[in-house]
Short mmCIF file of C-alpha atoms in Angstrom, two decimals:
data_model
loop_
_atom_site.label_atom_id
_atom_site.label_comp_id
_atom_site.label_asym_id
_atom_site.label_seq_id
_atom_site.Cartn_x
_atom_site.Cartn_y
_atom_site.Cartn_z
CA MET P 1 2.84 -27.45 8.43
CA ASP P 2 5.95 -28.07 10.47
CA ASP P 3 7.95 -25.36 12.21
CA LYS P 4 10.52 -25.17 9.47
CA SER P 5 7.95 -24.43 6.75
CA ILE P 6 6.26 -21.85 8.93
CA ALA P 7 9.55 -20.14 9.66
CA ASN P 8 10.28 -20.17 5.92
CA MET P 9 6.88 -18.66 5.19
CA ALA P 10 7.36 -15.90 7.75
CA VAL P 11 10.78 -15.11 6.34
CA LEU P 12 9.41 -15.03 2.80
CA ALA P 13 6.71 -12.56 3.84
CA GLY P 14 9.31 -10.47 5.64
CA GLU P 15 11.71 -10.57 2.71
CA ILE P 16 9.07 -9.36 0.25
CA MET P 17 8.18 -6.47 2.55
CA LEU P 18 11.78 -5.50 3.26
CA ARG P 19 12.61 -5.56 -0.45
CA SER P 20 9.63 -3.34 -1.16
CA GLY P 21 10.66 -0.65 1.31
CA ALA P 22 8.42 -1.32 4.31
CA GLU P 23 9.42 0.06 7.69
CA THR P 24 11.47 -2.34 9.78
CA TYR P 25 9.05 -2.49 12.68
CA ARG P 26 6.22 -3.37 10.32
CA VAL P 27 8.23 -6.29 8.92
CA GLU P 28 8.98 -7.52 12.45
CA ASP P 29 5.30 -7.17 13.38
CA THR P 30 4.14 -9.16 10.36
CA ILE P 31 6.66 -11.96 10.97
CA LYS P 32 5.73 -12.10 14.63
CA HIS P 33 2.01 -12.32 13.82
CA ILE P 34 2.54 -15.12 11.31
CA LEU P 35 4.67 -17.11 13.76
CA ASP P 36 2.27 -16.59 16.65
CA THR P 37 -0.73 -17.72 14.60
CA ALA P 38 0.96 -21.08 14.10
CA GLY P 39 0.83 -21.55 17.87
CA THR P 40 4.54 -21.83 18.31
CA ALA P 41 5.71 -21.45 21.85
CA GLU P 42 8.73 -19.19 21.80
CA THR P 43 9.29 -17.05 18.70
CA GLU P 44 11.68 -14.26 17.97
CA SER P 45 12.34 -12.17 14.89
CA LEU P 46 15.15 -9.75 14.28
CA VAL P 47 14.92 -7.57 11.20
CA MET P 48 17.54 -5.16 10.01
CA LEU P 49 17.69 -3.22 6.79
CA THR P 50 19.98 -5.84 5.28
CA GLY P 51 18.65 -9.12 6.64
CA ILE P 52 16.13 -11.14 8.62
CA ILE P 53 16.61 -13.72 11.38
CA VAL P 54 13.70 -15.81 12.66
CA THR P 55 13.76 -18.39 15.43
CA ILE P 56 11.11 -20.82 16.65
CA ASP P 57 11.85 -22.60 19.90
CA ARG P 58 9.57 -25.30 21.27
CA PRO P 59 10.34 -26.78 24.66
CA GLY P 60 11.97 -30.19 24.32
CA GLN P 61 12.82 -29.68 20.64
CA GLU P 62 15.73 -28.24 18.82
CA ALA P 63 15.23 -24.60 17.83
CA VAL P 64 14.53 -23.80 14.18
CA THR P 65 16.35 -20.73 12.90
CA VAL P 66 16.06 -19.25 9.43
CA MET P 67 18.22 -16.40 8.24
CA ARG P 68 17.86 -14.42 5.03
CA ARG P 69 20.13 -11.77 3.60
CA VAL P 70 18.31 -9.05 1.64
CA HIS P 71 20.50 -7.45 -0.98
CA GLU P 72 18.45 -5.16 -3.15
CA ARG P 73 15.78 -2.80 -1.98
CA GLY P 74 13.34 -0.69 -3.94
CA THR P 75 9.97 0.83 -3.22
CA ASN P 76 6.87 -1.13 -4.14
CA MET P 77 3.71 -0.25 -2.23
CA HIS P 78 1.71 -2.85 -4.13
CA ARG P 79 3.67 -5.75 -2.63
CA ILE P 80 3.53 -4.26 0.89
CA VAL P 81 -0.25 -3.99 0.65
CA GLU P 82 -0.55 -7.55 -0.73
CA VAL P 83 1.59 -9.12 2.01
CA ASN P 84 -0.33 -7.09 4.59
CA GLU P 85 -3.67 -8.40 3.32
CA ILE P 86 -2.49 -12.00 3.05
CA SER P 87 -0.95 -12.05 6.51
CA ARG P 88 -4.06 -10.40 7.96
CA LYS P 89 -6.24 -13.12 6.43
CA TYR P 90 -3.86 -15.83 7.63
CA CYS P 91 -3.88 -14.48 11.16
CA ALA P 92 -7.68 -14.38 11.11
CA ARG P 93 -7.45 -18.04 10.01
CA GLU P 94 -9.30 -17.35 6.76
CA LEU P 95 -6.39 -18.90 4.85
CA SER P 96 -4.57 -22.15 5.56
CA ALA P 97 -0.79 -22.19 5.83
CA GLU P 98 -0.44 -23.86 2.42
CA GLU P 99 -2.70 -21.31 0.71
CA THR P 100 -0.77 -18.47 2.33
CA TRP P 101 2.52 -19.89 1.09
CA GLU P 102 1.12 -20.20 -2.44
CA LYS P 103 -0.28 -16.66 -2.39
CA LEU P 104 2.96 -15.17 -1.09
CA LYS P 105 4.86 -16.95 -3.86
CA ARG P 106 2.51 -15.55 -6.48
CA ILE P 107 2.78 -11.83 -5.56
CA LYS P 108 3.71 -9.91 -8.65
CA GLY P 109 6.11 -6.99 -8.84
CA LYS P 110 5.00 -4.65 -11.58
CA GLN P 111 1.43 -3.58 -12.09
CA TYR P 112 1.69 -0.66 -14.53
CA THR P 113 2.99 -0.60 -18.10
CA VAL P 114 6.25 1.09 -19.07
CA TRP P 115 4.24 3.93 -20.62
CA MET P 116 2.49 4.59 -17.34
CA TYR P 117 5.85 4.91 -15.58
CA ASN P 118 7.16 7.26 -18.24
CA LEU P 119 4.01 9.37 -18.08
CA ALA P 120 4.32 9.51 -14.29
CA THR P 121 7.99 10.54 -14.54
CA ILE P 122 6.95 13.46 -16.76
CA LEU P 123 3.95 14.33 -14.59
CA VAL P 124 5.93 14.66 -11.33
CA PRO P 125 8.24 17.53 -12.42
CA ALA P 126 5.48 19.32 -14.33
CA GLY P 127 3.13 19.08 -11.35
CA PHE P 128 5.66 20.36 -8.84
CA ALA P 129 6.74 23.37 -10.92
CA PRO P 130 3.98 25.69 -9.56
CA LEU P 131 4.90 24.79 -5.97
CA PHE P 132 8.43 26.07 -6.57
CA GLY P 133 7.17 29.32 -8.04
CA GLY P 134 6.92 28.41 -11.72
CA GLY P 135 4.41 29.66 -14.26
CA LEU P 136 3.20 28.03 -17.46
CA ARG P 137 6.65 28.40 -19.05
CA GLU P 138 8.33 26.55 -16.17
CA ILE P 139 5.67 23.83 -16.12
CA LEU P 140 6.35 23.06 -19.79
CA ALA P 141 10.12 23.18 -19.29
CA ALA P 142 9.88 20.89 -16.26
CA GLY P 143 7.81 18.50 -18.36
CA GLY P 144 10.63 18.59 -20.92
CA ALA P 145 13.18 17.77 -18.23
CA GLY P 146 10.81 14.98 -17.16
CA ILE P 147 10.93 13.50 -20.67
CA VAL P 148 14.75 13.40 -20.51
CA LEU P 149 14.48 11.81 -17.07
CA ALA P 150 11.99 9.20 -18.27
CA VAL P 151 14.25 8.20 -21.16
CA LEU P 152 17.31 7.93 -18.90
CA MET P 153 15.44 5.94 -16.24
CA THR P 154 14.01 3.49 -18.78
CA ILE P 155 17.46 2.91 -20.26
CA GLY P 156 18.98 2.64 -16.77
CA LYS P 157 16.50 -0.05 -15.75
CA ARG P 158 17.37 -2.10 -18.87
CA VAL P 159 21.14 -1.77 -18.33
CA LYS P 160 20.89 -2.44 -14.57
CA THR P 161 23.56 -0.05 -13.37
CA SER P 162 23.93 0.64 -9.65
CA ALA P 163 21.42 3.08 -8.16
CA PHE P 164 24.16 5.58 -7.30
CA ILE P 165 25.43 5.87 -10.88
CA LEU P 166 21.89 5.96 -12.27
CA ASN P 167 20.96 8.83 -9.94
CA ILE P 168 24.02 10.80 -11.01
CA LEU P 169 23.27 10.24 -14.71
CA CYS P 170 19.60 11.20 -14.29
CA ALA P 171 20.52 14.40 -12.41
CA VAL P 172 23.06 15.25 -15.12
CA GLY P 173 20.32 14.79 -17.72
CA VAL P 174 17.91 17.08 -15.85
CA ALA P 175 20.55 19.79 -15.33
CA VAL P 176 21.69 19.71 -18.97
CA ALA P 177 18.09 19.85 -20.19
CA ALA P 178 17.32 22.79 -17.89
CA VAL P 179 20.42 24.76 -18.94
CA LEU P 180 19.75 24.17 -22.64
CA LEU P 181 16.11 25.26 -22.24
CA LYS P 182 17.33 28.37 -20.44
CA LEU P 183 19.66 29.15 -23.34
CA TRP P 184 16.80 28.72 -25.76
CA ASN P 185 14.45 30.91 -23.72
CA PRO P 186 16.33 33.37 -21.43
CA LEU P 187 13.15 34.30 -19.50
CA LEU P 188 13.01 30.80 -18.01
CA ASN P 189 13.59 30.37 -14.26
CA MET P 190 16.20 27.61 -14.40
CA ASP P 191 16.23 27.06 -10.62
CA THR P 192 12.56 26.06 -10.59
CA VAL P 193 13.00 23.71 -13.55
CA ILE P 194 15.94 21.87 -11.98
CA ILE P 195 14.32 21.54 -8.54
CA SER P 196 11.09 20.24 -10.09
CA GLY P 197 13.05 17.96 -12.39
CA ILE P 198 14.93 16.18 -9.60
CA MET P 199 11.78 15.57 -7.53
CA PRO P 200 11.27 11.97 -8.81
CA LEU P 201 14.84 11.17 -7.68
CA VAL P 202 14.78 12.88 -4.28
CA PRO P 203 15.14 10.31 -1.45
CA GLY P 204 11.75 11.08 0.11
CA VAL P 205 11.02 7.42 0.75
CA ALA P 206 14.32 6.85 2.55
CA ILE P 207 13.97 10.03 4.64
CA THR P 208 10.40 9.22 5.70
CA ASN P 209 11.26 5.63 6.59
CA ALA P 210 14.42 6.70 8.42
CA ILE P 211 12.33 9.04 10.58
CA ARG P 212 9.67 6.44 11.30
CA ASP P 213 12.18 3.66 12.09
CA THR P 214 14.22 5.91 14.37
CA LEU P 215 11.17 7.10 16.27
CA ARG P 216 10.12 3.48 16.88
CA GLY P 217 13.52 2.76 18.42
CA ASP P 218 14.99 0.81 15.47
CA TYR P 219 18.21 2.79 15.52
CA ILE P 220 20.24 0.46 13.30
CA SER P 221 17.69 0.52 10.49
CA GLY P 222 16.89 4.19 11.02
CA GLY P 223 20.54 5.13 10.83
CA ALA P 224 21.11 2.93 7.79
CA ARG P 225 18.18 4.53 5.98
CA ALA P 226 19.35 8.03 6.88
CA LEU P 227 22.70 7.15 5.34
CA GLU P 228 20.89 5.76 2.30
CA ALA P 229 19.04 9.07 1.94
CA PHE P 230 22.28 11.02 2.28
CA VAL P 231 24.05 8.95 -0.38
CA THR P 232 21.15 9.42 -2.81
CA ALA P 233 21.07 13.15 -2.09
CA ALA P 234 24.82 13.38 -2.68
CA ALA P 235 24.45 11.53 -5.99
CA ILE P 236 21.74 13.93 -7.19
CA ALA P 237 23.73 16.98 -6.08
CA ILE P 238 26.89 15.72 -7.81
CA GLY P 239 24.86 15.01 -10.93
CA VAL P 240 23.30 18.48 -11.05
CA GLY P 241 26.67 20.10 -10.41
CA VAL P 242 28.39 18.07 -13.12
CA GLY P 243 25.55 18.74 -15.56
CA MET P 244 25.68 22.50 -15.04
CA ALA P 245 29.46 22.62 -15.19
CA LEU P 246 29.51 20.53 -18.39
CA THR P 247 27.06 22.78 -20.20
CA THR P 248 28.91 25.88 -19.06
CA VAL P 249 32.11 24.53 -20.51
CA PHE P 250 30.61 23.47 -23.82
CA TRP P 251 28.07 26.27 -24.33
CA GLN P 252 29.36 29.61 -23.19
CA GLY P 253 26.91 31.83 -21.38
CA GLY P 254 24.79 29.11 -19.81
CA GLY P 255 25.04 27.44 -16.45
CA LEU P 256 26.23 29.05 -13.27
CA MET C 1 -6.04 32.48 -5.02
CA MET C 2 -5.46 31.40 -8.61
CA GLU C 3 -1.90 30.45 -7.72
CA LEU C 4 -3.01 28.41 -4.73
CA PHE C 5 -5.42 26.51 -6.95
CA LEU C 6 -2.70 25.86 -9.52
CA VAL C 7 -0.30 24.64 -6.82
CA THR C 8 -2.87 22.31 -5.30
CA VAL C 9 -3.83 20.79 -8.65
CA GLY C 10 -0.15 20.49 -9.59
CA CYS C 11 0.68 18.75 -6.32
CA PHE C 12 -2.23 16.38 -6.80
CA LEU C 13 -1.03 15.35 -10.26
CA ALA C 14 2.61 15.15 -9.18
CA VAL C 15 1.87 13.02 -6.13
CA VAL C 16 -0.33 10.68 -8.17
CA GLY C 17 2.57 10.40 -10.62
CA PHE C 18 5.01 9.63 -7.83
CA ALA C 19 2.56 7.11 -6.38
CA VAL C 20 2.64 5.30 -9.73
CA LEU C 21 6.45 5.30 -9.59
CA VAL C 22 6.41 3.60 -6.18
CA GLU C 23 3.81 1.07 -7.39
CA THR C 24 0.92 2.18 -5.21
CA PRO C 25 -2.12 0.01 -6.01
CA GLY C 26 -4.56 1.75 -8.34
CA LYS C 27 -7.35 1.96 -5.77
CA TYR C 28 -5.20 4.10 -3.42
CA LEU C 29 -3.76 6.50 -6.03
CA LEU C 30 -6.40 9.19 -5.62
CA GLN C 31 -6.25 9.15 -1.81
CA ALA C 32 -2.46 9.54 -1.87
CA GLY C 33 -2.86 12.37 -4.36
CA PHE C 34 -5.45 14.02 -2.12
CA ALA C 35 -3.13 13.87 0.89
CA GLY C 36 -0.29 15.34 -1.19
CA ALA C 37 -2.50 18.08 -2.63
CA CYS C 38 -3.67 19.11 0.85
CA GLY C 39 -0.07 19.15 2.11
CA GLY C 40 1.19 21.19 -0.84
CA GLY C 41 -1.78 23.56 -0.57
CA VAL C 42 -1.21 24.13 3.16
CA TYR C 43 2.49 24.74 2.58
CA PHE C 44 1.89 27.26 -0.19
CA PHE C 45 -0.94 28.98 1.71
CA GLY C 46 1.31 29.33 4.75
CA MET C 47 4.10 30.80 2.64
CA GLN C 48 1.64 33.25 1.04
CA LYS C 49 0.49 34.38 4.47
CA GLY C 50 4.09 35.18 5.40
CA LEU C 51 5.04 32.07 7.38
CA ASP C 52 8.68 30.97 7.30
CA THR C 53 9.53 27.84 5.31
CA VAL C 54 10.11 25.67 8.38
CA PRO C 55 6.77 26.28 10.18
CA ALA C 56 4.96 25.97 6.84
CA CYS C 57 6.61 22.58 6.34
CA PHE C 58 5.63 21.56 9.85
CA LEU C 59 1.95 22.37 9.26
CA SER C 60 2.00 20.66 5.88
CA ALA C 61 3.66 17.50 7.25
CA LEU C 62 1.15 17.48 10.11
CA VAL C 63 -1.81 17.63 7.69
CA ILE C 64 -0.32 14.95 5.43
CA SER C 65 0.46 12.46 8.19
CA LEU C 66 -2.95 13.06 9.78
CA LEU C 67 -4.65 12.33 6.44
CA ALA C 68 -2.40 9.31 5.85
CA HIS C 69 -3.35 7.81 9.22
CA ILE C 70 -7.06 8.50 8.68
CA PHE C 71 -6.95 6.95 5.19
CA ALA C 72 -5.04 3.96 6.55
CA ARG C 73 -7.80 3.35 9.10
CA ILE C 74 -10.62 3.83 6.56
CA PHE C 75 -9.15 1.80 3.70
CA LYS C 76 -7.37 -0.82 5.86
CA ALA C 77 -3.96 -0.32 4.26
CA PRO C 78 -0.55 0.40 5.80
CA VAL C 79 0.10 4.08 6.58
CA THR C 80 3.21 4.04 4.38
CA VAL C 81 1.10 3.71 1.25
CA PHE C 82 -0.36 7.19 1.70
CA LEU C 83 2.45 8.80 3.64
CA ILE C 84 5.39 8.15 1.32
CA ALA C 85 3.84 9.67 -1.77
CA GLY C 86 1.89 12.34 0.11
CA ILE C 87 4.87 13.76 2.01
CA LEU C 88 6.82 14.40 -1.20
CA PRO C 89 5.85 18.12 -1.58
CA THR C 90 7.31 18.79 1.88
CA VAL C 91 10.48 16.69 1.67
CA PRO C 92 13.45 19.08 1.49
CA GLY C 93 14.63 18.26 -2.01
CA ALA C 94 14.81 21.91 -3.07
CA GLY C 95 16.85 23.03 -0.07
CA MET C 96 19.28 20.16 -0.50
CA TYR C 97 19.81 21.02 -4.15
CA ARG C 98 20.29 24.74 -3.38
CA ALA C 99 22.88 23.91 -0.70
CA VAL C 100 24.99 22.14 -3.31
CA TYR C 101 24.26 24.74 -6.01
CA TYR C 102 25.76 27.48 -3.83
CA ILE C 103 28.75 25.32 -2.99
CA ILE C 104 29.42 25.13 -6.72
CA THR C 105 28.94 28.87 -7.21
CA ASP C 106 31.31 29.42 -4.27
CA ASP C 107 28.74 31.17 -2.08
CA ARG C 108 29.38 29.49 1.27
CA ALA C 109 27.12 31.72 3.34
CA ARG C 110 24.00 30.85 1.33
CA SER C 111 25.09 27.25 1.01
CA SER C 112 25.26 26.76 4.79
CA TYR C 113 21.97 28.66 5.16
CA TYR C 114 20.20 26.17 2.91
CA LEU C 115 22.01 23.20 4.45
CA ILE C 116 20.78 24.12 7.92
CA GLN C 117 17.31 24.84 6.56
CA THR C 118 17.25 21.36 5.01
CA LEU C 119 18.16 19.80 8.36
CA GLU C 120 15.51 21.90 10.10
CA ILE C 121 12.83 20.81 7.63
CA ALA C 122 13.80 17.15 8.03
CA GLY C 123 13.60 17.51 11.80
CA VAL C 124 10.27 19.28 11.62
CA ILE C 125 8.83 16.55 9.37
CA ALA C 126 10.07 13.99 11.90
CA LEU C 127 8.33 15.91 14.67
CA ALA C 128 5.04 16.09 12.76
CA VAL C 129 5.13 12.40 11.82
CA PHE C 130 6.00 11.49 15.40
CA ILE C 131 3.18 13.56 16.93
CA VAL C 132 0.54 12.03 14.66
CA ASP C 133 2.00 8.53 15.10
CA ALA C 134 1.88 8.89 18.87
CA VAL C 135 -1.68 10.21 18.86
CA PHE C 136 -2.91 7.33 16.73
CA ARG C 137 -0.99 4.74 18.70
CA ILE C 138 -2.87 5.73 21.85
CA LYS C 139 -6.12 4.86 20.14
CA ILE C 140 -5.24 1.41 18.77
CA PRO C 141 -5.21 -0.67 21.99
CA ARG C 142 -8.54 0.79 23.14
CA ARG C 143 -10.25 -0.32 19.93
CA GLN C 144 -8.81 -3.80 20.15
CA GLU C 145 -9.97 -4.14 23.75
CA LYS C 146 -13.45 -3.16 22.69
CA ASP C 147 -13.37 -5.78 19.94
CA ARG C 148 -12.34 -8.48 22.35
CA SER C 149 -14.92 -7.69 25.01
#
């Protein structure tokens, strides 16, 4: 394979990882390993949260540079693991460059059915309720809030709204569900239900990655991820606030 | 004791659920859940024994990142796979929500209390992750040198 194809392959691997929420230094490492395996003389990779630049420079030849802008990011551990395994095999020379390219192209996104996701969305709030001081009543109520959340998230994925709006809407749903359940059963600890309910939305991934990137010295990516976490947190907080205020206005006696 | 058991089981199920949401491969689901359950259990146990929230979070984050690194070495997968889902019980989602809740109810004293607590927890998690990261990074070059020789 020529330099250009190898640079393309490295960028493809990096792009998949960056889109799936890998830490920036890991993406740079993987790209560097792939380029070095090809025996290129001078290689450099610069990865930021929003894009990748890769350069191969052989003495006496013109440098090959490939740049890729990465727009949307989610979290997908499956793809990170796959790219990791493929690049490891490639670097151990168990795979040829062509096979690696083919395998990278064929990495799939989803591996669970919609029902599994919905079940997981219900399981997360219900499971966290005891940690926040809930009993059986709160576990069931949190599961109920989880059902609302699952419905909203499934619809949101179909409609493809921006993540910010979707987070607000989901938090509104959780808050409204919690307040209504509280009205129905006054013994319920609404605080616990809401906190458990927003756990699937909480920007834990962004916070963890921000910490790890910053500690490795990737300040641009670390700062960007910290901002990402803050924006998500603000969206959830706005959503919960709006949800509680709405129900207080429409159903007297509930809410704040 | 009963409560601790309930919390640990709950955290296990919740973290497995979250792991599904972030598309963790099926073969790593249980390990991620185990790391999360240990972290949640340690946190709750610390709180029961009268520890403050912040030190309890520190211990819990320490346990989780230690387990995540060990699992990553055993199962040859990136640390992120176990860390992201496992750290969820410790991540300051509750504090963040309370900070805003008290802003809405016009209770600024409590709101700033929870805001600062959230920042403290985030910092403490960073510290725990950093300590374990640093410890495991010392080991890596030695192993590779052994392999080469």
